[in-house]
CSV table of N, CA and C in Angstrom, one decimal:
chain,number,residue,atom,x,y,z
T,3,UNK,N,0.6,-1.1,0.1
T,3,UNK,CA,0.1,-0.1,0.1
T,3,UNK,C,0.8,1.2,0.0
T,4,UNK,N,0.6,2.3,-0.9
T,4,UNK,CA,1.1,3.4,-0.9
T,4,UNK,C,0.6,4.6,-0.2
T,5,UNK,N,1.1,4.7,0.9
T,5,UNK,CA,0.5,5.9,1.6
T,5,UNK,C,0.8,7.5,1.3
T,6,UNK,N,-0.5,8.0,0.8
T,6,UNK,CA,-0.6,9.6,0.6
T,6,UNK,C,-1.3,10.2,2.0
T,7,UNK,N,-0.6,11.0,2.4
T,7,UNK,CA,-0.9,11.7,3.3
T,7,UNK,C,-1.5,13.3,3.1
T,8,UNK,N,-2.5,13.6,4.0
T,8,UNK,CA,-3.1,14.6,3.4
T,8,UNK,C,-3.2,15.5,4.8
T,9,UNK,N,-2.7,16.9,5.1
T,9,UNK,CA,-2.9,17.8,6.3
T,9,UNK,C,-4.0,18.5,6.2
T,10,UNK,N,-4.9,18.4,6.9
T,10,UNK,CA,-6.2,19.5,6.7
T,10,UNK,C,-6.0,20.4,8.1
T,11,UNK,N,-6.4,21.8,7.6
T,11,UNK,CA,-6.4,22.9,8.8
T,11,UNK,C,-7.3,23.9,8.2
T,12,UNK,N,-7.2,25.1,9.3
T,12,UNK,CA,-8.6,25.9,8.8
T,12,UNK,C,-7.3,26.9,8.4
T,13,UNK,N,-7.9,28.2,7.9
T,13,UNK,CA,-7.2,29.3,7.4
T,13,UNK,C,-6.3,30.1,8.7
T,14,UNK,N,-6.9,30.0,9.6
T,14,UNK,CA,-6.3,31.3,10.8
T,14,UNK,C,-5.0,30.2,11.2
T,15,UNK,N,-4.9,28.7,11.1
T,15,UNK,CA,-3.7,28.1,11.4
T,15,UNK,C,-2.8,28.4,10.5
T,16,UNK,N,-3.1,28.5,9.3
T,16,UNK,CA,-2.2,28.5,8.0
T,16,UNK,C,-1.7,29.9,8.1
T,17,UNK,N,-2.4,31.1,8.3
T,17,UNK,CA,-1.9,32.4,8.4
T,17,UNK,C,-0.8,32.4,9.7
T,18,UNK,N,-1.1,31.7,10.6
T,18,UNK,CA,-0.3,31.7,12.1
T,18,UNK,C,1.1,31.2,11.6
T,19,UNK,N,1.0,30.3,11.0
T,19,UNK,CA,2.0,29.0,10.7
T,19,UNK,C,2.7,29.0,9.4
T,20,UNK,N,2.9,30.2,8.6
T,20,UNK,CA,3.3,30.2,7.3
T,20,UNK,C,4.3,29.3,6.6
T,21,UNK,N,4.9,29.0,7.6
T,21,UNK,CA,5.8,27.9,7.0
T,21,UNK,C,5.7,26.4,7.1
T,22,UNK,N,4.4,26.4,7.3
T,22,UNK,CA,4.2,24.8,7.3
T,22,UNK,C,3.7,24.5,5.8
T,23,UNK,N,3.7,25.4,4.9
T,23,UNK,CA,3.5,24.8,3.4
T,23,UNK,C,4.9,24.3,3.3
T,24,UNK,N,5.7,24.8,3.3
T,24,UNK,CA,7.2,24.3,2.9
T,24,UNK,C,7.4,22.9,3.7
T,25,UNK,N,6.9,22.8,4.8
T,25,UNK,CA,7.3,21.4,5.2
T,25,UNK,C,6.4,20.3,4.8
T,26,UNK,N,5.1,21.0,4.3
T,26,UNK,CA,4.6,19.6,3.9
T,26,UNK,C,5.0,19.3,2.6
T,27,UNK,N,5.5,20.0,1.7
T,27,UNK,CA,5.8,19.6,0.5
T,27,UNK,C,7.3,19.0,0.6
T,28,UNK,N,8.1,19.3,1.6
T,28,UNK,CA,9.3,18.3,1.9
T,28,UNK,C,9.3,16.8,2.1
T,29,UNK,N,7.9,16.7,3.0
T,29,UNK,CA,7.7,15.2,3.1
T,29,UNK,C,6.5,14.8,2.6
T,30,UNK,N,6.2,15.1,1.3
T,30,UNK,CA,5.1,14.9,0.5
T,30,UNK,C,3.5,14.7,0.9
T,31,UNK,N,3.5,15.9,2.0
T,31,UNK,CA,2.2,15.8,2.4
T,31,UNK,C,1.3,16.6,1.5
T,32,UNK,N,0.1,16.3,1.2
T,32,UNK,CA,-0.7,17.2,0.7
T,32,UNK,C,-1.5,18.3,1.5
T,33,UNK,N,-1.5,19.4,1.0
T,33,UNK,CA,-2.5,20.3,2.2
T,33,UNK,C,-3.5,21.1,1.7
T,34,UNK,N,-5.1,20.4,2.6
T,34,UNK,CA,-6.1,21.1,2.0
T,34,UNK,C,-6.8,22.0,3.2
T,35,UNK,N,-7.7,22.6,2.6
T,35,UNK,CA,-8.1,23.5,3.6
T,35,UNK,C,-9.6,24.0,3.3
T,36,UNK,N,-10.8,24.3,4.5
T,36,UNK,CA,-12.0,24.5,4.6
T,36,UNK,C,-12.3,25.9,3.6
T,37,UNK,N,-13.0,25.7,3.3
T,37,UNK,CA,-13.6,27.1,2.6
T,37,UNK,C,-14.0,27.9,3.8
T,38,UNK,N,-13.6,29.3,3.5
T,38,UNK,CA,-13.6,30.3,4.9
T,38,UNK,C,-15.1,30.3,5.3
T,39,UNK,N,-15.2,30.3,6.6
T,39,UNK,CA,-16.6,30.5,7.1
T,39,UNK,C,-17.4,29.0,7.2
T,40,UNK,N,-16.8,28.1,6.7
T,40,UNK,CA,-17.6,26.6,6.4
T,40,UNK,C,-16.8,25.6,7.3
T,41,UNK,N,-17.1,25.5,8.8
T,41,UNK,CA,-16.8,24.4,9.3
T,41,UNK,C,-17.2,22.7,9.0
T,42,UNK,N,-18.3,23.0,8.1
T,42,UNK,CA,-18.8,21.6,8.1
T,42,UNK,C,-18.0,21.0,6.9
T,43,UNK,N,-17.3,21.5,6.1
T,43,UNK,CA,-16.5,20.9,5.1
T,43,UNK,C,-15.9,19.6,5.4
T,44,UNK,N,-15.5,19.2,6.2
T,44,UNK,CA,-14.7,17.8,6.8
T,44,UNK,C,-15.0,17.6,7.8
T,45,UNK,N,-16.0,17.8,8.4
T,45,UNK,CA,-16.6,17.4,9.9
T,45,UNK,C,-17.0,16.1,9.9
T,46,UNK,N,-17.3,15.3,9.1
T,46,UNK,CA,-17.4,13.7,9.2
T,46,UNK,C,-15.8,13.1,9.1
T,47,UNK,N,-15.1,13.6,8.3
T,47,UNK,CA,-13.9,12.9,8.2
T,47,UNK,C,-12.9,13.4,9.4
T,48,UNK,N,-13.3,14.5,10.3
T,48,UNK,CA,-12.5,14.9,11.2
T,48,UNK,C,-13.1,14.2,12.2
T,49,UNK,N,-14.4,13.9,12.3
T,49,UNK,CA,-14.9,13.1,13.3
T,49,UNK,C,-14.3,11.8,13.4
T,50,UNK,N,-14.1,11.0,12.3
T,50,UNK,CA,-13.8,9.8,12.1
T,50,UNK,C,-12.1,9.6,12.5
T,51,UNK,N,-11.5,10.7,12.1
T,51,UNK,CA,-10.0,10.7,12.4
T,51,UNK,C,-9.7,11.0,14.0
T,52,UNK,N,-10.6,11.9,14.7
T,52,UNK,CA,-10.5,11.6,16.1
T,52,UNK,C,-10.8,10.4,16.7
T,53,UNK,N,-11.7,9.9,16.2
T,53,UNK,CA,-12.1,8.4,16.7
T,53,UNK,C,-10.8,7.3,16.6
T,54,UNK,N,-10.4,7.5,15.4
T,54,UNK,CA,-9.2,6.9,15.0
T,54,UNK,C,-8.2,7.0,15.8
T,55,UNK,N,-7.8,8.1,16.2
T,55,UNK,CA,-6.5,8.8,17.2
T,55,UNK,C,-6.8,7.9,18.6
T,56,UNK,N,-8.1,8.4,19.1
T,56,UNK,CA,-8.8,7.8,20.3
T,56,UNK,C,-8.4,6.3,20.6
T,57,UNK,N,-9.2,5.7,19.8
T,57,UNK,CA,-9.0,4.1,19.7
T,57,UNK,C,-8.0,3.5,19.4
T,58,UNK,N,-7.4,3.8,18.3
T,58,UNK,CA,-6.3,3.3,17.8
T,58,UNK,C,-4.9,3.7,18.5
T,59,UNK,N,-4.7,5.0,18.4
T,59,UNK,CA,-3.4,5.6,18.7
T,59,UNK,C,-2.7,6.0,20.0
T,60,UNK,N,-4.0,6.3,20.7
T,60,UNK,CA,-3.7,7.0,22.2
T,60,UNK,C,-2.8,6.2,23.2
T,61,UNK,N,-1.7,6.4,23.4
T,61,UNK,CA,-1.0,5.7,24.5
T,61,UNK,C,-0.1,4.7,23.8
T,62,UNK,N,-0.2,4.8,22.4
T,62,UNK,CA,0.6,3.2,21.7
T,62,UNK,C,1.8,4.2,20.9
T,63,UNK,N,2.6,2.9,20.6
T,63,UNK,CA,3.4,3.3,19.7
T,63,UNK,C,3.8,2.1,18.9
T,64,UNK,N,4.4,2.5,17.5
T,64,UNK,CA,4.2,1.7,16.7
T,64,UNK,C,5.5,1.5,16.1
T,65,UNK,N,6.3,0.0,15.9
T,65,UNK,CA,7.6,-0.4,15.3
T,65,UNK,C,7.7,0.0,13.9
T,66,UNK,N,6.8,0.4,13.3
T,66,UNK,CA,7.4,0.8,11.8
T,66,UNK,C,6.2,1.2,11.0
T,67,UNK,N,6.3,1.4,9.9
T,67,UNK,CA,4.8,1.7,9.1
T,67,UNK,C,3.9,0.5,8.9
T,68,UNK,N,4.6,-0.7,8.6
T,68,UNK,CA,3.8,-1.9,8.2
T,68,UNK,C,2.7,-2.2,9.3
T,69,UNK,N,3.1,-2.1,10.9
T,69,UNK,CA,2.5,-2.0,11.8
T,69,UNK,C,1.4,-1.2,12.1
T,70,UNK,N,1.7,0.1,11.5
T,70,UNK,CA,0.9,1.2,11.7
T,70,UNK,C,-0.4,0.8,10.6
T,71,UNK,N,0.0,0.5,9.5
T,71,UNK,CA,-0.6,0.4,8.3
T,71,UNK,C,-1.5,-1.0,8.9
T,72,UNK,N,-1.3,-2.1,9.4
T,72,UNK,CA,-2.0,-3.1,9.9
T,72,UNK,C,-3.4,-2.4,10.9
T,73,UNK,N,-2.7,-1.8,11.8
T,73,UNK,CA,-3.8,-1.2,12.8
T,73,UNK,C,-4.6,-0.6,12.3
T,74,UNK,N,-4.3,0.4,11.2
T,74,UNK,CA,-5.2,1.2,10.4
T,74,UNK,C,-6.3,0.2,9.6
T,75,UNK,N,-5.7,-0.4,8.9
T,75,UNK,CA,-6.6,-1.3,7.9
T,75,UNK,C,-7.7,-2.4,8.8
T,76,UNK,N,-7.0,-2.6,10.2
T,76,UNK,CA,-8.0,-3.6,10.8
T,76,UNK,C,-9.0,-2.8,11.5
T,77,UNK,N,-8.7,-1.5,11.7
T,77,UNK,CA,-9.8,-0.7,12.3
T,77,UNK,C,-10.7,-0.1,11.2
T,78,UNK,N,-10.5,0.1,9.9
T,78,UNK,CA,-11.3,0.4,8.8
T,78,UNK,C,-12.3,-0.5,8.9
T,79,UNK,N,-11.5,-1.9,8.5
T,79,UNK,CA,-12.5,-3.0,8.3
T,79,UNK,C,-13.5,-3.1,9.6
T,80,UNK,N,-12.9,-3.2,10.8
T,80,UNK,CA,-13.9,-3.1,12.2
T,80,UNK,C,-14.9,-2.1,12.0
T,81,UNK,N,-14.9,-1.0,11.6
T,81,UNK,CA,-15.7,0.1,11.5
T,81,UNK,C,-16.8,-0.2,10.4
T,82,UNK,N,-16.4,-0.7,9.3
T,82,UNK,CA,-17.3,-0.9,8.0
T,82,UNK,C,-18.2,-2.1,8.3
T,83,UNK,N,-17.5,-3.5,9.0
T,83,UNK,CA,-18.1,-4.8,8.9
T,83,UNK,C,-18.2,-5.2,10.2
T,84,UNK,N,-18.2,-4.1,11.5
T,84,UNK,CA,-18.7,-5.3,12.6
T,84,UNK,C,-19.2,-3.8,13.7
T,85,UNK,N,-18.7,-2.8,13.5
T,85,UNK,CA,-19.1,-1.6,14.7
T,85,UNK,C,-20.5,-1.1,14.2
T,86,UNK,N,-21.5,-1.4,15.1
T,86,UNK,CA,-22.8,-1.1,14.6
T,86,UNK,C,-23.0,0.6,15.0
T,87,UNK,N,-23.9,1.1,14.1
T,87,UNK,CA,-24.2,2.3,14.4
T,87,UNK,C,-25.8,2.8,14.5
T,88,UNK,N,-26.2,3.6,15.5
T,88,UNK,CA,-27.8,3.4,16.1
T,88,UNK,C,-28.2,4.1,14.8
T,89,UNK,N,-27.9,5.1,14.0
T,89,UNK,CA,-28.0,5.9,12.9
T,89,UNK,C,-28.6,4.8,11.8
T,90,UNK,N,-27.8,3.6,11.9
T,90,UNK,CA,-28.1,2.7,10.6
T,90,UNK,C,-29.2,1.4,11.0
T,91,UNK,N,-29.8,1.9,12.1
T,91,UNK,CA,-30.7,0.9,12.9
T,91,UNK,C,-30.2,-0.3,13.6
T,92,UNK,N,-28.9,-0.1,14.1
T,92,UNK,CA,-27.8,-1.0,15.1
T,92,UNK,C,-27.4,-1.5,14.2
T,93,UNK,N,-27.3,-1.6,13.0
T,93,UNK,CA,-26.4,-2.4,11.9
T,93,UNK,C,-24.9,-1.6,11.6
T,94,UNK,N,-24.0,-2.5,11.3
T,94,UNK,CA,-22.8,-2.2,10.6
T,94,UNK,C,-23.0,-1.5,9.5
T,95,UNK,N,-22.6,-0.8,8.7
T,95,UNK,CA,-22.3,-0.1,7.5
T,95,UNK,C,-22.7,-1.3,6.4
T,96,UNK,N,-21.7,-2.2,6.5
T,96,UNK,CA,-21.8,-3.3,5.6
T,96,UNK,C,-23.1,-4.1,5.6
T,97,UNK,N,-23.8,-4.2,6.8
T,97,UNK,CA,-25.4,-4.8,7.1
T,97,UNK,C,-26.2,-4.2,6.4
T,98,UNK,N,-26.0,-2.9,6.9
T,98,UNK,CA,-27.3,-1.8,6.4
T,98,UNK,C,-27.3,-1.7,5.0
T,99,UNK,N,-26.0,-1.6,4.3
T,99,UNK,CA,-25.8,-1.8,2.9
T,99,UNK,C,-26.8,-2.9,2.2
T,100,UNK,N,-26.1,-3.9,2.8
T,100,UNK,CA,-26.6,-5.3,2.2
T,100,UNK,C,-28.4,-5.2,2.2
T,101,UNK,N,-28.9,-5.0,3.4
T,101,UNK,CA,-30.2,-4.9,3.8
T,101,UNK,C,-31.0,-4.2,2.8
T,102,UNK,N,-30.4,-2.8,2.7
T,102,UNK,CA,-31.0,-1.9,1.6
T,102,UNK,C,-31.0,-2.5,0.2
T,103,UNK,N,-30.3,-3.2,-0.1
T,103,UNK,CA,-30.5,-3.7,-1.6
T,103,UNK,C,-31.5,-5.1,-1.5
T,104,UNK,N,-31.8,-5.6,-0.4
T,104,UNK,CA,-33.0,-6.7,-0.6
T,104,UNK,C,-34.4,-6.2,-1.1
């Protein structure tokens, strides 16, 4: 798996740390930004990444990129196939999708 990193931030942070752009280019990180005055642009992804950090990374260290990749892949698979969501009638996303095609 090839990793493509993206760093997302708001405009205030960009203006405050103007040299951040140079660092992102140096480390092959794509920089994205929400539209001015629209905090909902990436709310869903921000929420998901917050859960990933809390449930997968908090208090842990990884020996290498392979271990990190496995943890992330396992977590995404868990979220899609096993983790139930109340807004999906208590089903996982995969179960809900299969049910909707019946």
